[in-house]
Short mmCIF file of C-alpha atoms in Angstrom, two decimals:
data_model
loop_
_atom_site.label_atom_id
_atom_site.label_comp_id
_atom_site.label_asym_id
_atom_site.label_seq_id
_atom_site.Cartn_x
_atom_site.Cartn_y
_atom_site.Cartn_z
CA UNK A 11 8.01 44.42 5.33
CA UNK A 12 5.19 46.95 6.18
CA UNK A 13 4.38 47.43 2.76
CA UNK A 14 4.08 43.37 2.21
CA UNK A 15 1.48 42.68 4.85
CA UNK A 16 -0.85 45.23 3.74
CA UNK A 17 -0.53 43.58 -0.19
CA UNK A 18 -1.22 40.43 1.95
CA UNK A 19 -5.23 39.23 1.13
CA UNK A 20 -5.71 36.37 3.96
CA UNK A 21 -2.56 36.25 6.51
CA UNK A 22 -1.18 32.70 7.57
CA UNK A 23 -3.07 33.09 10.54
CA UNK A 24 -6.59 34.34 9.29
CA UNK A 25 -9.77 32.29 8.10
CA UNK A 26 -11.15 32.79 4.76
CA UNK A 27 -15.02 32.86 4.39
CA UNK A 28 -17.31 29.22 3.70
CA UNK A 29 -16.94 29.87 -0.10
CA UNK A 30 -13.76 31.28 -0.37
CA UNK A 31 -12.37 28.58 1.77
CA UNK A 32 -13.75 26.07 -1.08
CA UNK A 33 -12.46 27.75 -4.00
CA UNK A 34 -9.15 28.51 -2.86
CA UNK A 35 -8.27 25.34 -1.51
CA UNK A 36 -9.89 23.34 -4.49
CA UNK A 37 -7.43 26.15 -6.52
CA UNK A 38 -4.22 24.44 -4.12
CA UNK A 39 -5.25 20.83 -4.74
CA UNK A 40 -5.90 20.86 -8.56
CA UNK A 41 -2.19 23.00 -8.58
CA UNK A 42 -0.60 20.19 -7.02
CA UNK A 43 -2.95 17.30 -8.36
CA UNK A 44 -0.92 16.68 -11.78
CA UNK A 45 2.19 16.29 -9.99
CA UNK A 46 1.18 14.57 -7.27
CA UNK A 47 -0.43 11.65 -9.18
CA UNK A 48 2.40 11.72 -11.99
CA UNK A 49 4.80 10.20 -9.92
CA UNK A 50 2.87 6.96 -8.54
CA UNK A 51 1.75 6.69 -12.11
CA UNK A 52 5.76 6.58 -13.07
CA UNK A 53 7.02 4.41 -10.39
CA UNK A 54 3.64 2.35 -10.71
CA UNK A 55 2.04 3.17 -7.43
CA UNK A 56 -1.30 3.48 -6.61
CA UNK A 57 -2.49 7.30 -7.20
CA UNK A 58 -5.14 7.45 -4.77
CA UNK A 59 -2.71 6.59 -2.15
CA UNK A 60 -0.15 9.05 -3.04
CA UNK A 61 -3.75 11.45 -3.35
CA UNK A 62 -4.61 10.12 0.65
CA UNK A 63 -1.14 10.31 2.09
CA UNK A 64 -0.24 13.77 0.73
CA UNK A 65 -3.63 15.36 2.52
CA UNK A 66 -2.57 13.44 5.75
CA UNK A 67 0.96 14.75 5.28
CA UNK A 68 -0.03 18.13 4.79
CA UNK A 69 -2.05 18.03 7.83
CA UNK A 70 0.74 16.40 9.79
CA UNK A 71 3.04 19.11 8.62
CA UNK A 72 0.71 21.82 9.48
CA UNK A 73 0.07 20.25 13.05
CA UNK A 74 3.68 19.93 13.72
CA UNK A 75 4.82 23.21 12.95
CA UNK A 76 1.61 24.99 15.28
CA UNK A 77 -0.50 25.79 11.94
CA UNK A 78 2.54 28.50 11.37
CA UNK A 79 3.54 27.45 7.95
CA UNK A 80 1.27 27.42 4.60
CA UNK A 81 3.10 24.17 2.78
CA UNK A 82 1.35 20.95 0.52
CA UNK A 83 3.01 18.17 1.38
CA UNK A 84 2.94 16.16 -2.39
CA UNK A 85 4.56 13.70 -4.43
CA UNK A 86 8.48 13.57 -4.28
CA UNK A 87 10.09 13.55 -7.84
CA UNK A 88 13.62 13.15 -6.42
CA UNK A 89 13.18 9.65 -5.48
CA UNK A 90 11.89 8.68 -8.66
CA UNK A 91 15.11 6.59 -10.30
CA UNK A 92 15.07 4.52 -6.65
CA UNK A 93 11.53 3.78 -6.47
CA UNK A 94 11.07 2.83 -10.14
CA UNK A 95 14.07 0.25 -9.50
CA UNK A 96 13.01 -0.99 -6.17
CA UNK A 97 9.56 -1.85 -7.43
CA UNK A 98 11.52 -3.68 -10.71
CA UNK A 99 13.07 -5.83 -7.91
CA UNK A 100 11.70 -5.90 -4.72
CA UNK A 101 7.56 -4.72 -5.35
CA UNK A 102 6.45 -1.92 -3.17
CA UNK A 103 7.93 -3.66 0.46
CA UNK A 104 11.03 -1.84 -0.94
CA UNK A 105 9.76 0.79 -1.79
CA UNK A 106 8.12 1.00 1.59
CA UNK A 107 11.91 0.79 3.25
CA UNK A 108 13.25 3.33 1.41
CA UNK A 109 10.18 5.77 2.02
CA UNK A 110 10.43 5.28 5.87
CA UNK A 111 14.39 5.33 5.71
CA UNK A 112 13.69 8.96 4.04
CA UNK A 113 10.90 10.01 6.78
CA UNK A 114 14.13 8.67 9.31
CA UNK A 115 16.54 10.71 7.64
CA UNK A 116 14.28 13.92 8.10
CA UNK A 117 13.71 13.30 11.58
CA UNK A 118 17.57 12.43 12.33
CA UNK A 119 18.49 15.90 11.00
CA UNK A 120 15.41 17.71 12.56
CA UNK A 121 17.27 16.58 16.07
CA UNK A 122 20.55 17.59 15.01
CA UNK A 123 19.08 21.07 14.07
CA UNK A 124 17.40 21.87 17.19
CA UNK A 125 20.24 20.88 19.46
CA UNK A 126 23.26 22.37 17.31
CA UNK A 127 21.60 24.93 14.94
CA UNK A 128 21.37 25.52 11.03
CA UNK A 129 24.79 26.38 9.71
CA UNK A 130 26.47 23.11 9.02
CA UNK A 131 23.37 22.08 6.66
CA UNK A 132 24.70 25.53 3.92
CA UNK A 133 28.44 23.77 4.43
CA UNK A 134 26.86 20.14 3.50
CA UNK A 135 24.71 21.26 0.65
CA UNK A 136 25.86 24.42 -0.95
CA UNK A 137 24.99 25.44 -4.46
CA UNK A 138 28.03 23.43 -6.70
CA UNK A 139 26.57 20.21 -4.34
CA UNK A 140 23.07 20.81 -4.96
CA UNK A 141 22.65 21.93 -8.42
CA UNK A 142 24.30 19.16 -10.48
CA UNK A 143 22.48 16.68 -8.04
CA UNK A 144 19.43 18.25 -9.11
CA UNK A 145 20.52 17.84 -12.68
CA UNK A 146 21.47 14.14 -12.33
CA UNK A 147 17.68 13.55 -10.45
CA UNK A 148 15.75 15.08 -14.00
CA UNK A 149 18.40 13.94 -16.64
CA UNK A 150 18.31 10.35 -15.27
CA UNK A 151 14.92 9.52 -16.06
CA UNK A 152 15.14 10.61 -19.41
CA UNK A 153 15.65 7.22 -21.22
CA UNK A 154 12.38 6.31 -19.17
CA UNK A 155 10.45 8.87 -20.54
CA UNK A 156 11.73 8.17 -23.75
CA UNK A 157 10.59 4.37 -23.33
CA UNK A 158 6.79 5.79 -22.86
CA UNK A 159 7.02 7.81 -25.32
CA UNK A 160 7.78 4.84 -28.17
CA UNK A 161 6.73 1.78 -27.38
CA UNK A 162 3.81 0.03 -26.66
CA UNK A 163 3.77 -3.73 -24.83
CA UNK A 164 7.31 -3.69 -25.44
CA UNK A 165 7.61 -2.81 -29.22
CA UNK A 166 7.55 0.68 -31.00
CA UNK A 167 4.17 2.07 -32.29
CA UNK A 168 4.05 5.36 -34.02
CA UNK A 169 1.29 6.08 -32.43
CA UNK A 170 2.58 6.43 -29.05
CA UNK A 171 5.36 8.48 -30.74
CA UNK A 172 2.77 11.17 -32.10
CA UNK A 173 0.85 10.91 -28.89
CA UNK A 174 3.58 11.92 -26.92
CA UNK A 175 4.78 14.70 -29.40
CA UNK A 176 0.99 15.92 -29.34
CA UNK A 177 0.90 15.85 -25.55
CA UNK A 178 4.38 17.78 -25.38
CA UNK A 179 3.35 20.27 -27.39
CA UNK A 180 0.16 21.36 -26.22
CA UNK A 181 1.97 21.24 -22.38
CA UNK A 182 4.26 23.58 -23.77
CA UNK A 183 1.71 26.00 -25.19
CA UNK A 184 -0.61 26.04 -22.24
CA UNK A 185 2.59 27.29 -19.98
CA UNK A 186 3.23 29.76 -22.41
CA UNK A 187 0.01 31.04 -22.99
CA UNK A 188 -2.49 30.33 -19.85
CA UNK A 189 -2.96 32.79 -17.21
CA UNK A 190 -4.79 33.12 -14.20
CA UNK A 191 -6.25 30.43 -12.30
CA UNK A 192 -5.77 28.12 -15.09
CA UNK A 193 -2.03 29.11 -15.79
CA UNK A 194 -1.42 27.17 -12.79
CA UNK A 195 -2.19 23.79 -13.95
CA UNK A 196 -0.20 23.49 -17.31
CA UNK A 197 1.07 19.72 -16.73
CA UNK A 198 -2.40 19.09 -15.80
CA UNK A 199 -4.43 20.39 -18.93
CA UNK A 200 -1.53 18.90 -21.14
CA UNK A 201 -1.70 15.43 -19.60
CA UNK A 202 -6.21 16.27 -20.43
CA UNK A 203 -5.14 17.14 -23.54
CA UNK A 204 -2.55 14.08 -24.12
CA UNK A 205 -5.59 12.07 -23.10
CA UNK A 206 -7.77 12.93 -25.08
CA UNK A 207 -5.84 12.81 -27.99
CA UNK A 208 -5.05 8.73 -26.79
CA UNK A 209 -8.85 8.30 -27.11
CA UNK A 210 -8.82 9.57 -30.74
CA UNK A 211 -5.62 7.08 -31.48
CA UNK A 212 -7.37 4.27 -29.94
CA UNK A 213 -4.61 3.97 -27.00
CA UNK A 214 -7.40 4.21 -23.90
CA UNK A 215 -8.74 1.01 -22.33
CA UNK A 216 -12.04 2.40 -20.71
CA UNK A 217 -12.87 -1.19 -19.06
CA UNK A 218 -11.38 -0.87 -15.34
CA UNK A 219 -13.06 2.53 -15.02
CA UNK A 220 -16.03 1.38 -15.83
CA UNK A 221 -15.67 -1.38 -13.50
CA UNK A 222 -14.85 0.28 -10.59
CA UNK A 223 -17.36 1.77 -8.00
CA UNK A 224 -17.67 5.20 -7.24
CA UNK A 225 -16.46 5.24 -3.71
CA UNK A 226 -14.01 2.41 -3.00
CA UNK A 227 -11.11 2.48 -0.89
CA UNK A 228 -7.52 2.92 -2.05
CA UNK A 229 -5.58 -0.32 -2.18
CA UNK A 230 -3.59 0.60 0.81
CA UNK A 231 -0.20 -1.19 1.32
CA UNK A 232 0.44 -2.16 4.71
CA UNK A 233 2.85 -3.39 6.93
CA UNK A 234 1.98 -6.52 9.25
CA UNK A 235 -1.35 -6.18 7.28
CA UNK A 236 -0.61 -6.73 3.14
CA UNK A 237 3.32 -7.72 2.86
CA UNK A 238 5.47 -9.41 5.39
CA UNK A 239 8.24 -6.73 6.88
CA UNK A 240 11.54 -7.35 6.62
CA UNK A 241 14.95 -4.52 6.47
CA UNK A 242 16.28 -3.45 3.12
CA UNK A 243 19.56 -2.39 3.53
CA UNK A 244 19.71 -1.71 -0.32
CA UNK A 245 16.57 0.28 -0.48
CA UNK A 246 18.16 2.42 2.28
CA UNK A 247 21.05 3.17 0.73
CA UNK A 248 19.71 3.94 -2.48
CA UNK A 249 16.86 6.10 -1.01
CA UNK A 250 18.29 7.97 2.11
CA UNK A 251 21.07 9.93 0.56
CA UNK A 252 18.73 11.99 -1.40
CA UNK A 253 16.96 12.78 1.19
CA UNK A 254 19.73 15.49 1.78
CA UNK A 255 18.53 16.84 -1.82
CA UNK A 256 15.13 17.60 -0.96
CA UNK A 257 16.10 19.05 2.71
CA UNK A 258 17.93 21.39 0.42
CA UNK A 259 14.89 22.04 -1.68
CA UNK A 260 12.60 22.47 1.65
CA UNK A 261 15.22 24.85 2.96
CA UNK A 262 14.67 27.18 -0.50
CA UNK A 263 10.92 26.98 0.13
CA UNK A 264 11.30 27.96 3.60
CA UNK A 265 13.01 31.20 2.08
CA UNK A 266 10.46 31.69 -0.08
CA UNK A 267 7.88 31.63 2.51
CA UNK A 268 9.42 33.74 4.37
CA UNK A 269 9.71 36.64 1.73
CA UNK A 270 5.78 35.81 0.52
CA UNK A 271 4.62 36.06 4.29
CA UNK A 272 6.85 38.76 5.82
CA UNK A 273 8.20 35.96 8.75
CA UNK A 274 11.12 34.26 9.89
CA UNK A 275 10.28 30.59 9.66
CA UNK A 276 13.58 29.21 10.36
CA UNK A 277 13.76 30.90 13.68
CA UNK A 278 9.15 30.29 14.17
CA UNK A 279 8.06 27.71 14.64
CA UNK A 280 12.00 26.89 13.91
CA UNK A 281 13.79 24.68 11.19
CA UNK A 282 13.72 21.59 13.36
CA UNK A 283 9.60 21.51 13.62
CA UNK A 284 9.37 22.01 9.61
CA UNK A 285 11.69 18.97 9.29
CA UNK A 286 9.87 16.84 11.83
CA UNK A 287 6.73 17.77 9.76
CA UNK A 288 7.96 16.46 6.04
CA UNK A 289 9.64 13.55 7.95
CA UNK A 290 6.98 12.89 10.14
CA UNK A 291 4.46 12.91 6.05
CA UNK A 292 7.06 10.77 4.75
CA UNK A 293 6.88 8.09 7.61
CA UNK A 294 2.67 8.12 7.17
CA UNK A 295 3.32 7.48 3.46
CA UNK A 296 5.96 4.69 3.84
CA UNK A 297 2.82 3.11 5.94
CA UNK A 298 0.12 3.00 4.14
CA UNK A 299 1.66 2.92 0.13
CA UNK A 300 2.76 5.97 -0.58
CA UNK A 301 5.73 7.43 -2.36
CA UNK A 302 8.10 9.94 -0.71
CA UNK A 303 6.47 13.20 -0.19
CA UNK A 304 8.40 17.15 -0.02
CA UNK A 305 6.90 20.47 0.00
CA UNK A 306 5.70 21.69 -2.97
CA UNK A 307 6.40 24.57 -4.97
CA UNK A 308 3.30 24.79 -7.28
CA UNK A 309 1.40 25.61 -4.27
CA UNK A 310 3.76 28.13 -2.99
CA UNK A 311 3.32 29.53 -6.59
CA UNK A 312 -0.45 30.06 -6.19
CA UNK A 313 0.03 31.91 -2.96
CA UNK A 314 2.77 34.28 -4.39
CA UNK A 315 -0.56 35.14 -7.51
CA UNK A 316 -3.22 35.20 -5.18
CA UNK A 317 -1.85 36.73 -2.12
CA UNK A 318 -3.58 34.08 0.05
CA UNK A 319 -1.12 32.72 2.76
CA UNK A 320 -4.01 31.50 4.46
CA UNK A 321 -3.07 28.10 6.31
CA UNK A 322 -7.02 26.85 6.47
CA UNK A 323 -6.86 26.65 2.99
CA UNK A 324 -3.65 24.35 2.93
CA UNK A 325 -5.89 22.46 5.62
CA UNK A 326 -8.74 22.59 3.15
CA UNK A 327 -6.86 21.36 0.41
CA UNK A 328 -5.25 18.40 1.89
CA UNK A 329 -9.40 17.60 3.23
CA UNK A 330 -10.01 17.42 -0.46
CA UNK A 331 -7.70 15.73 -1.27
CA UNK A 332 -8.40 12.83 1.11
CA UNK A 333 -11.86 13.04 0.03
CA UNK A 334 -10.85 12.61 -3.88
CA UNK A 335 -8.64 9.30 -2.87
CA UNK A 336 -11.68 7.20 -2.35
CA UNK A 337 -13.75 7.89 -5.46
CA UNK A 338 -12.72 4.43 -7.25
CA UNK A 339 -13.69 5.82 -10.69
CA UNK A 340 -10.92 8.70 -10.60
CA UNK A 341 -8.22 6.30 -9.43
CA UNK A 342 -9.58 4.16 -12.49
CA UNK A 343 -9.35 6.76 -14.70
CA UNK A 344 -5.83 8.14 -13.61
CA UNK A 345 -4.60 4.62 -13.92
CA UNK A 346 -5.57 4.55 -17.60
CA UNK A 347 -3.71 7.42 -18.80
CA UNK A 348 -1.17 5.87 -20.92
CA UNK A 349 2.48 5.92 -21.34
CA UNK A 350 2.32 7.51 -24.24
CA UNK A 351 1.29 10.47 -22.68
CA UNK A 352 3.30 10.36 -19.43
CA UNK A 353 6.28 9.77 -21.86
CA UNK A 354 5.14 13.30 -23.63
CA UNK A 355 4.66 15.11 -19.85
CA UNK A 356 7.61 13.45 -19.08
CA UNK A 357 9.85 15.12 -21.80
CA UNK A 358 9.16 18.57 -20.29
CA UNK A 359 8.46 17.74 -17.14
CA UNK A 360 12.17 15.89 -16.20
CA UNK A 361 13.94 18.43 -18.73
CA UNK A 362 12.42 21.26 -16.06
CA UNK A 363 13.71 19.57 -13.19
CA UNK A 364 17.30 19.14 -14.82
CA UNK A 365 17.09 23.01 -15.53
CA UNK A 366 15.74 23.81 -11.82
CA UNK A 367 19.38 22.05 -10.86
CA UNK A 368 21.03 24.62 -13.52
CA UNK A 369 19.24 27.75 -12.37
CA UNK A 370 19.96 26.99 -9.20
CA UNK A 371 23.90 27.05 -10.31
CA UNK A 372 23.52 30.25 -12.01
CA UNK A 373 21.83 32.37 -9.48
CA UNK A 374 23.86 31.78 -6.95
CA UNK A 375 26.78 32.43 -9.19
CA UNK A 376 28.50 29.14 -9.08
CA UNK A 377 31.56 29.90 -11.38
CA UNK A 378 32.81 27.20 -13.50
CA UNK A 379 36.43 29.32 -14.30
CA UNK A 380 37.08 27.59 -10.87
CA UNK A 381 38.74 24.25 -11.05
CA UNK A 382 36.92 22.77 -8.10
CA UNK A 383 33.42 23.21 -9.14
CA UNK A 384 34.37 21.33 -12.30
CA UNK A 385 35.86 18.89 -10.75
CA UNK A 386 32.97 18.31 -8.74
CA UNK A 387 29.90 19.09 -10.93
CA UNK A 388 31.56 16.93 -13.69
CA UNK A 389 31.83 13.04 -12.24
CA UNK A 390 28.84 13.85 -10.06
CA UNK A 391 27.05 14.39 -13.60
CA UNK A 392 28.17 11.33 -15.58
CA UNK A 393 27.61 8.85 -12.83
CA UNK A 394 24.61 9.96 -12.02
CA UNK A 395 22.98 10.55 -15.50
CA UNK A 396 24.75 7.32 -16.70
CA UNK A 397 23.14 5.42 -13.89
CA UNK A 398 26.53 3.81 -12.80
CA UNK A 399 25.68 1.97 -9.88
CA UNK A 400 27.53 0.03 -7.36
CA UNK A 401 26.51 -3.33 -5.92
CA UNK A 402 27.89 -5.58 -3.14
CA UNK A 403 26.73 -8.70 -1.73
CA UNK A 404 26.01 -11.84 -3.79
CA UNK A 405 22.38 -13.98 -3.92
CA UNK A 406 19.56 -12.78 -1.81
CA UNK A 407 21.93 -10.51 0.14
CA UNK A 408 22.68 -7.87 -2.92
CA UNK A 409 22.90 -4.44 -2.25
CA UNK A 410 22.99 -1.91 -5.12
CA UNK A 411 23.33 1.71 -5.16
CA UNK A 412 21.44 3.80 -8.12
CA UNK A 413 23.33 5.95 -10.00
CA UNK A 414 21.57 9.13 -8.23
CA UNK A 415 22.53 7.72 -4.74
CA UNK A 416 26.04 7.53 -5.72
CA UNK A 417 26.37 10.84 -7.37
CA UNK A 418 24.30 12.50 -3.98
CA UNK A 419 26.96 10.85 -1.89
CA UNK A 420 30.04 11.87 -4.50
CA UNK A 421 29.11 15.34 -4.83
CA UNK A 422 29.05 15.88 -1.00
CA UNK A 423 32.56 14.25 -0.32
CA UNK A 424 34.66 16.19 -3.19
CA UNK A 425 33.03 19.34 -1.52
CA UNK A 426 34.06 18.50 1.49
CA UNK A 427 37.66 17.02 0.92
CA UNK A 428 38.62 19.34 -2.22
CA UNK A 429 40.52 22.77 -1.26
CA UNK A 430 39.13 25.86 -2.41
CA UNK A 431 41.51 26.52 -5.39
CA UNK A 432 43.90 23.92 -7.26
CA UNK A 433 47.58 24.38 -7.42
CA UNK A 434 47.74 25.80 -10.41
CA UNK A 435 45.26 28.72 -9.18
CA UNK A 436 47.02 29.91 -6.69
#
C-alpha cells in the first residue's frame, strides 16, 4: 500500500498546478466525451444536455461524497434499449420518468445501505446475475446498430454500408495501435474518422451548423416548464430494474478506486454517500433532459496511466464540460454525425459491452459444468437479446416491459429461488 502512494503523482486530496489543472482535466473530458454524447445521439437526445448534466452530476457526486472520490459522472449505456423505446412512444416526458425512477432507485438503496450494510447487494447481484445481464444490455442493440449501418431515410444505401465498415475499421485500428494520451480516445478519433469519411460520400448536411450561433443554450427539457408531467408506470418498470445493473457496475468501480488510490471507499466516505451521489446526477438529468448517467470507466482508465487521482481535476473536467454544452455550433455539429457512422461505432462499441458481461463471467470463475448457472444465464439471454417483452393494460393505460427489464428481473429471481446444485448433481 506504501509502495502505491509513493507511485501516486497528485493524491485524491492534492491540487494540481493552473496548467496542469487544464490539461489534465481537458485529458478526463475528451476521455469521456465520445461516450458521453454517443448515447443521446442513439436514443435521440440532445448532446449538449447529456454534455451539461454529466458536469453537474459529476460535481454533485463529488459534493456528496466530501470531494473523497475521483469519479465522471457520464452517459449511461445500460438504459439504452428503454430510452430508445420510450422516446418511439412516449417523446422524452418518458424518458424523463424513467431517468428520475433510476435516480429513485439509487437513492432507495443508498438508505437501505447505510442503515443495514453492504452484504445483501453481492447475494442480489452476484457474477452468474450480472454478467449475462450485461450481455443482454450490448447484444440487444445490435439490430439497431445494424439499422444505421444500412439504411438511409428508411431504404438501404451502400454507402452507409461502406461508411460504417470504414468507420469500424479505423476504430478498431486506433485501439490497437494508439498510445498515450491519444490511446484514450479510440471511439472518439474513429467516430472523426467515420466523419470525415461521410463528408467524402456526400452523407453530411453542414446547414444546421452553420445556422446555429456560437453560444446558445441547450434545448433543455423541463418539467412544469416544456412538457406537462404526468406518472409513467411503464417507463418505470422498464427503466428501474436496471438500475440494479449499473449499482453493480458502480460497485466494481468503487473496487477499482480503491486499489488505484490505496483507500477504502466503501467504508470513506461509505457506500451509501457514493450511491446518493450517482442517484442524486441521475435525478438532475431526469430534470433538465438528460439521459441516465453512471460512473465511468474511461476516466478511471486515465487515472490508472497517468497516476493522477487528483479530485480538482474531476471538478475541472465536469467545469469544461458545462462550458462546452453551450457552444451551439458543437451541439450542431455532433447532431450531424450520421447513422452511418454511429451504426459503424456501434458495431464495436455494443459488441464490447456484450464482452464486458462475458469477462465479467470468466474472471470470477462462473462455471457453466454447473446446472444452475445454465439454467439461469440461458433464458435470461434469449429474452433479453430477443427483446421479448411483456405488456399489460389496454388503450392509453399500456404498460410494457423491454426485453432487458424482463431478463434484469428473471435473472435475479432464478438466483434467488434455484438451489445450489440440481438433483442430478448431488
Amino acid at each position: 500500500m506504501e509502495q502505491l502512494r509513493r507511485d501516486i503523482v497528485l493524491d485524491v486530496d492534492e491540487r494540481p498546478s493552473f496548467g496542469q489543472w487544464v490539461g489534465l482535466s481537458l485529458q478526463h473530458m475528451f476521455s469521456m466525451f465520445g461516450s458521453t454524447v454517443l448515447v443521446p445521439l442513439l436514443v435521440g437526445l440532445n448532446p449538449g444536455i447529456a454534455l451539461f448534466s454529466s458536469g453537474v452530476g459529476t460535481l454533485l457526486h463529488i459534493l456528496i461524497t466530501k470531494k473523497k472520490i475521483p469519479a465522471y459522472m457520464g452517459s449511461s449505456f445500460a438504459f439504452i434499449v428503454p430510452m430508445m423505446a420510450l422516446m418511439k412512444t412516449t417523446g422524452y416526458p418518458g424518458v424523463a420518468t424513467g431517468v428520475l425512477s433510476v435516480g429513485v432507485i439509487y437513492m432507495i438503496v443508498a438508505a437501505i445501505v447505510g442503515v443495514i450494510g453492504t452484504d445483501w447487494i453481492e447475494k442480489l447481484l452476484p457474477p452468474i446475475v450480472v454478467g449475462p445481464v450485461i450481455m443482454v444490455i450490448g447484444l440487444s442493440l445490435a439490430g439497431s446498430a445494424a439499422q444505421d449501418a444500412t439504411l438511409l431515410n428508411g431504404k438501404y444505401d451502400i454507402r452507409v454500408f461502406t461508411v460504417a465498415l470504414i468507420t469500424l475499421a479505423f476504430t478498431i485500428l486506433f485501439n490497437m495501435t494508439l498510445r498515450g494520451f491519444i490511446g484514450l480516445i479510440p471511439i472518439l478519433l474513429g467516430i472523426v474518422a467515420g466523419y470525415i469519411t461521410a463528408v467524402l460520400f456526400g452523407l453530411v448536411d453542414f446547414t444546421p451548423v452553420m445556422q446555429a450561433h456560437w453560444f446558445a443554450l441547450p434545448a433543455f427539457d423541463i418539467p412544469f416548464v416544456n412538457y406537462s408531467v404526468h406518472f409513467d408506470w411503464g417507463a418505470v418498470l422498464v427503466m428501474a430494474p436496471l438500475a440494479l445493473v449499473t449499482i453493480s457496475e458502480h460497485l466494481g468501480h468503487l473496487m477499482v478506486l480503491d486499489e488505484l488510490t490505496g483507500r477504502d471507499f466503501i467504508k470513506d466516505p461509505g457506500l451509501h454517500r457514493t450511491l446518493a451521489g450517482d442517484g442524486a446526477a441521475s435525478l438532475f438529468a431526469g430534470l433538465v433532459g438528460g439521459p441516465a448517467v453512471t460512473s465511468y470507466g474511461e476516466n478511471i482508465g486515465v487515472m490508472a496511466i497517468t497516476k493522477v487521482h487528483s479530485v480538482y481535476v474531476l471538478i475541472g473536467a465536469a467545469i469544461f464540460a458545462i462550458i462546452f454544452s453551450f457552444v451551439g455550433k458543437l451541439s450542431a455539429l455532433i447532431q450531424s454525425i450520421p447513422g452511418a457512422v454511429i451504426g459503424g461505432v456501434s458495431f464495436l462499441l455494443f459488441g464490447v459491452i456484450a464482452s464486458s458481461g462475458m469477462r465479467i463471467m470468466i474472471e470470477r470463475h462462473v462455471d457453466f459444468n454447473v446446472k444452475r448457472n445454465m439454467m439461469i444465464a440461458s433464458p435470461v439471454l434469449v429474452i433479453g437479446i430477443g427483446n421479448t417483452f411483456l405488456q399489460v393494460g389496454s388503450g392509453a393505460h399500456i404498460v410494457q416491459f423491454s426485453g432487458a427489464a424482463i431478463a434484469t428481473i428473471l435473472a435475479i429471481v432464478l438466483n434467488l429461488v434455484l438451489p445450489e446444485k440440481a438433483a442430478s448433481e448431488r
